[in-house]
């Protein structure tokens, strides 16, 4: 009989622990894939045509006699587990003890144009990738 109650208590604690779980994913801007740029012909396509097809760039910078158009998008994933929910079984007060992780993946597309805004080349790049882990309250 005591083993049965121990298993029941374990299942209840597991369910309470899962109740404190949260998983999130957030996408900023629409990702641009290489196949989305198949219409670009170096020396022929204008930046105006690119903007009509994929949208406005985040930033345009003039460098000497060229223009650099930068498009950015990112995906943020996070998950957390609030271990304080387990204390609700034995206590009216549930302290916050959160174990969480966040991963941010920022990507970019750089389009190089001449002074007449005709595309000369483009390249994809990974701007920043990092993860943050935090255990609270410790």
C-alpha positions as protocol buffer text, in pm:
chain_id: "A"
residue {
  index: 1
  type: UNK
  ca { x: 0 y: 0 z: 0 }
}
residue {
  index: 2
  type: UNK
  ca { x: 271 y: 262 z: 86 }
}
residue {
  index: 3
  type: UNK
  ca { x: 443 y: 197 z: -250 }
}
residue {
  index: 4
  type: UNK
  ca { x: 114 y: 277 z: -422 }
}
residue {
  index: 5
  type: UNK
  ca { x: 91 y: 615 z: -243 }
}
residue {
  index: 6
  type: UNK
  ca { x: 453 y: 688 z: -322 }
}
residue {
  index: 7
  type: UNK
  ca { x: 386 y: 629 z: -693 }
}
residue {
  index: 8
  type: UNK
  ca { x: 74 y: 845 z: -678 }
}
residue {
  index: 9
  type: UNK
  ca { x: 271 y: 1122 z: -507 }
}
residue {
  index: 10
  type: UNK
  ca { x: 545 y: 1091 z: -771 }
}
residue {
  index: 11
  type: UNK
  ca { x: 288 y: 1120 z: -1053 }
}
residue {
  index: 12
  type: UNK
  ca { x: 128 y: 1424 z: -886 }
}
residue {
  index: 13
  type: UNK
  ca { x: 470 y: 1589 z: -844 }
}
residue {
  index: 14
  type: UNK
  ca { x: 555 y: 1516 z: -1207 }
}
residue {
  index: 15
  type: UNK
  ca { x: 227 y: 1668 z: -1323 }
}
residue {
  index: 16
  type: UNK
  ca { x: 281 y: 1974 z: -1103 }
}
residue {
  index: 17
  type: UNK
  ca { x: 633 y: 2009 z: -1244 }
}
residue {
  index: 18
  type: UNK
  ca { x: 505 y: 1990 z: -1600 }
}
residue {
  index: 19
  type: UNK
  ca { x: 242 y: 2251 z: -1514 }
}
residue {
  index: 20
  type: UNK
  ca { x: 529 y: 2491 z: -1449 }
}
residue {
  index: 21
  type: UNK
  ca { x: 680 y: 2434 z: -1798 }
}
residue {
  index: 22
  type: UNK
  ca { x: 665 y: 2693 z: -2074 }
}
residue {
  index: 23
  type: UNK
  ca { x: 803 y: 2673 z: -2428 }
}
residue {
  index: 24
  type: UNK
  ca { x: 798 y: 2970 z: -2666 }
}
residue {
  index: 25
  type: UNK
  ca { x: 915 y: 3046 z: -3018 }
}
residue {
  index: 26
  type: UNK
  ca { x: 905 y: 3394 z: -3170 }
}
residue {
  index: 27
  type: UNK
  ca { x: 995 y: 3483 z: -3529 }
}
residue {
  index: 28
  type: UNK
  ca { x: 1080 y: 3843 z: -3618 }
}
residue {
  index: 29
  type: UNK
  ca { x: 1041 y: 3933 z: -3986 }
}
residue {
  index: 30
  type: UNK
  ca { x: 994 y: 3674 z: -4257 }
}
residue {
  index: 31
  type: UNK
  ca { x: 1298 y: 3453 z: -4321 }
}
residue {
  index: 32
  type: UNK
  ca { x: 1452 y: 3499 z: -4666 }
}
residue {
  index: 33
  type: UNK
  ca { x: 1568 y: 3182 z: -4837 }
}
residue {
  index: 34
  type: UNK
  ca { x: 1813 y: 3156 z: -5130 }
}
residue {
  index: 35
  type: UNK
  ca { x: 1530 y: 3043 z: -5358 }
}
residue {
  index: 36
  type: UNK
  ca { x: 1345 y: 3368 z: -5278 }
}
residue {
  index: 37
  type: UNK
  ca { x: 1629 y: 3554 z: -5455 }
}
residue {
  index: 38
  type: UNK
  ca { x: 1641 y: 3346 z: -5773 }
}
residue {
  index: 39
  type: UNK
  ca { x: 1499 y: 3642 z: -5968 }
}
residue {
  index: 40
  type: UNK
  ca { x: 1809 y: 3857 z: -5901 }
}
residue {
  index: 41
  type: UNK
  ca { x: 2046 y: 3899 z: -6195 }
}
residue {
  index: 42
  type: UNK
  ca { x: 2369 y: 4078 z: -6103 }
}
residue {
  index: 43
  type: UNK
  ca { x: 2407 y: 4393 z: -6313 }
}
residue {
  index: 44
  type: UNK
  ca { x: 2039 y: 4394 z: -6421 }
}
residue {
  index: 45
  type: UNK
  ca { x: 1807 y: 4382 z: -6116 }
}
residue {
  index: 46
  type: UNK
  ca { x: 1750 y: 4707 z: -5927 }
}
residue {
  index: 47
  type: UNK
  ca { x: 1714 y: 4748 z: -5553 }
}
residue {
  index: 48
  type: UNK
  ca { x: 1362 y: 4879 z: -5613 }
}
residue {
  index: 49
  type: UNK
  ca { x: 1269 y: 4547 z: -5775 }
}
residue {
  index: 50
  type: UNK
  ca { x: 1419 y: 4356 z: -5479 }
}
residue {
  index: 51
  type: UNK
  ca { x: 1220 y: 4569 z: -5232 }
}
residue {
  index: 52
  type: UNK
  ca { x: 900 y: 4503 z: -5429 }
}
residue {
  index: 53
  type: UNK
  ca { x: 959 y: 4127 z: -5408 }
}
residue {
  index: 54
  type: UNK
  ca { x: 1094 y: 4071 z: -5054 }
}
residue {
  index: 55
  type: UNK
  ca { x: 1017 y: 4391 z: -4864 }
}
residue {
  index: 56
  type: UNK
  ca { x: 1208 y: 4687 z: -4728 }
}
residue {
  index: 57
  type: UNK
  ca { x: 1557 y: 4644 z: -4580 }
}
residue {
  index: 58
  type: UNK
  ca { x: 1632 y: 4714 z: -4215 }
}
residue {
  index: 59
  type: UNK
  ca { x: 1914 y: 4947 z: -4308 }
}
residue {
  index: 60
  type: UNK
  ca { x: 2074 y: 5105 z: -4616 }
}
residue {
  index: 61
  type: UNK
  ca { x: 2430 y: 5233 z: -4585 }
}
residue {
  index: 62
  type: UNK
  ca { x: 2630 y: 5434 z: -4840 }
}
residue {
  index: 63
  type: UNK
  ca { x: 2993 y: 5324 z: -4869 }
}
residue {
  index: 64
  type: UNK
  ca { x: 3198 y: 5516 z: -5124 }
}
residue {
  index: 65
  type: UNK
  ca { x: 3013 y: 5470 z: -5455 }
}
residue {
  index: 66
  type: UNK
  ca { x: 2809 y: 5168 z: -5338 }
}
residue {
  index: 67
  type: UNK
  ca { x: 2498 y: 5109 z: -5129 }
}
residue {
  index: 68
  type: UNK
  ca { x: 2461 y: 4820 z: -4884 }
}
residue {
  index: 69
  type: UNK
  ca { x: 2104 y: 4708 z: -4810 }
}
residue {
  index: 70
  type: UNK
  ca { x: 2075 y: 4487 z: -4503 }
}
residue {
  index: 71
  type: UNK
  ca { x: 1777 y: 4260 z: -4436 }
}
residue {
  index: 72
  type: UNK
  ca { x: 1753 y: 4092 z: -4092 }
}
residue {
  index: 73
  type: UNK
  ca { x: 1532 y: 3826 z: -3941 }
}
residue {
  index: 74
  type: UNK
  ca { x: 1556 y: 3619 z: -3625 }
}
residue {
  index: 75
  type: UNK
  ca { x: 1413 y: 3327 z: -3436 }
}
residue {
  index: 76
  type: UNK
  ca { x: 1403 y: 3326 z: -3059 }
}
residue {
  index: 77
  type: UNK
  ca { x: 1335 y: 3005 z: -2871 }
}
residue {
  index: 78
  type: UNK
  ca { x: 1294 y: 2986 z: -2497 }
}
residue {
  index: 79
  type: UNK
  ca { x: 1186 y: 2733 z: -2241 }
}
residue {
  index: 80
  type: UNK
  ca { x: 1147 y: 2746 z: -1867 }
}
residue {
  index: 81
  type: UNK
  ca { x: 1059 y: 2524 z: -1576 }
}
residue {
  index: 82
  type: UNK
  ca { x: 931 y: 2679 z: -1255 }
}
residue {
  index: 83
  type: UNK
  ca { x: 1033 y: 2436 z: -980 }
}
residue {
  index: 84
  type: UNK
  ca { x: 838 y: 2642 z: -726 }
}
residue {
  index: 85
  type: UNK
  ca { x: 514 y: 2480 z: -845 }
}
residue {
  index: 86
  type: UNK
  ca { x: 616 y: 2163 z: -660 }
}
residue {
  index: 87
  type: UNK
  ca { x: 583 y: 2350 z: -328 }
}
residue {
  index: 88
  type: UNK
  ca { x: 210 y: 2400 z: -390 }
}
residue {
  index: 89
  type: UNK
  ca { x: 160 y: 2044 z: -270 }
}
residue {
  index: 90
  type: UNK
  ca { x: 279 y: 2122 z: 84 }
}
residue {
  index: 91
  type: UNK
  ca { x: 267 y: 2501 z: 109 }
}
residue {
  index: 92
  type: UNK
  ca { x: 13 y: 2775 z: 38 }
}
residue {
  index: 93
  type: UNK
  ca { x: 298 y: 2990 z: -92 }
}
residue {
  index: 94
  type: UNK
  ca { x: 489 y: 2884 z: -404 }
}
residue {
  index: 95
  type: UNK
  ca { x: 833 y: 3044 z: -435 }
}
residue {
  index: 96
  type: UNK
  ca { x: 962 y: 3120 z: -781 }
}
residue {
  index: 97
  type: UNK
  ca { x: 1258 y: 2900 z: -873 }
}
residue {
  index: 98
  type: UNK
  ca { x: 1288 y: 2913 z: -1250 }
}
residue {
  index: 99
  type: UNK
  ca { x: 1529 y: 2722 z: -1467 }
}
residue {
  index: 100
  type: UNK
  ca { x: 1520 y: 2879 z: -1813 }
}
residue {
  index: 101
  type: UNK
  ca { x: 1705 y: 2883 z: -2140 }
}
residue {
  index: 102
  type: UNK
  ca { x: 1684 y: 3118 z: -2437 }
}
residue {
  index: 103
  type: UNK
  ca { x: 1842 y: 3086 z: -2779 }
}
residue {
  index: 104
  type: UNK
  ca { x: 1852 y: 3376 z: -3023 }
}
residue {
  index: 105
  type: UNK
  ca { x: 1945 y: 3321 z: -3387 }
}
residue {
  index: 106
  type: UNK
  ca { x: 1978 y: 3643 z: -3591 }
}
residue {
  index: 107
  type: UNK
  ca { x: 2042 y: 3608 z: -3964 }
}
residue {
  index: 108
  type: UNK
  ca { x: 2090 y: 3863 z: -4237 }
}
residue {
  index: 109
  type: UNK
  ca { x: 2105 y: 3920 z: -4610 }
}
residue {
  index: 110
  type: UNK
  ca { x: 2339 y: 4186 z: -4747 }
}
residue {
  index: 111
  type: UNK
  ca { x: 2277 y: 4324 z: -5096 }
}
residue {
  index: 112
  type: UNK
  ca { x: 2547 y: 4538 z: -5259 }
}
residue {
  index: 113
  type: UNK
  ca { x: 2433 y: 4793 z: -5517 }
}
residue {
  index: 114
  type: UNK
  ca { x: 2615 y: 5049 z: -5730 }
}
residue {
  index: 115
  type: UNK
  ca { x: 2538 y: 5422 z: -5730 }
}
residue {
  index: 116
  type: UNK
  ca { x: 2243 y: 5364 z: -5970 }
}
residue {
  index: 117
  type: UNK
  ca { x: 2095 y: 5108 z: -5724 }
}
residue {
  index: 118
  type: UNK
  ca { x: 2163 y: 4812 z: -5953 }
}
residue {
  index: 119
  type: UNK
  ca { x: 2241 y: 4492 z: -5761 }
}
residue {
  index: 120
  type: UNK
  ca { x: 2604 y: 4382 z: -5797 }
}
residue {
  index: 121
  type: UNK
  ca { x: 2605 y: 4093 z: -5547 }
}
residue {
  index: 122
  type: UNK
  ca { x: 2442 y: 3956 z: -5234 }
}
residue {
  index: 123
  type: UNK
  ca { x: 2535 y: 3728 z: -4945 }
}
residue {
  index: 124
  type: UNK
  ca { x: 2372 y: 3556 z: -4649 }
}
residue {
  index: 125
  type: UNK
  ca { x: 2525 y: 3562 z: -4305 }
}
residue {
  index: 126
  type: UNK
  ca { x: 2470 y: 3464 z: -3946 }
}
residue {
  index: 127
  type: UNK
  ca { x: 2493 y: 3786 z: -3747 }
}
residue {
  index: 128
  type: UNK
  ca { x: 2471 y: 3653 z: -3396 }
}
residue {
  index: 129
  type: UNK
  ca { x: 2395 y: 3327 z: -3227 }
}
residue {
  index: 130
  type: UNK
  ca { x: 2398 y: 3285 z: -2853 }
}
residue {
  index: 131
  type: UNK
  ca { x: 2211 y: 3121 z: -2572 }
}
residue {
  index: 132
  type: UNK
  ca { x: 2137 y: 3257 z: -2227 }
}
residue {
  index: 133
  type: UNK
  ca { x: 2084 y: 3026 z: -1930 }
}
residue {
  index: 134
  type: UNK
  ca { x: 1967 y: 3149 z: -1597 }
}
residue {
  index: 135
  type: UNK
  ca { x: 1879 y: 2968 z: -1275 }
}
residue {
  index: 136
  type: UNK
  ca { x: 1680 y: 3180 z: -1035 }
}
residue {
  index: 137
  type: UNK
  ca { x: 1693 y: 3255 z: -739 }
}
residue {
  index: 138
  type: UNK
  ca { x: 2052 y: 3125 z: -716 }
}
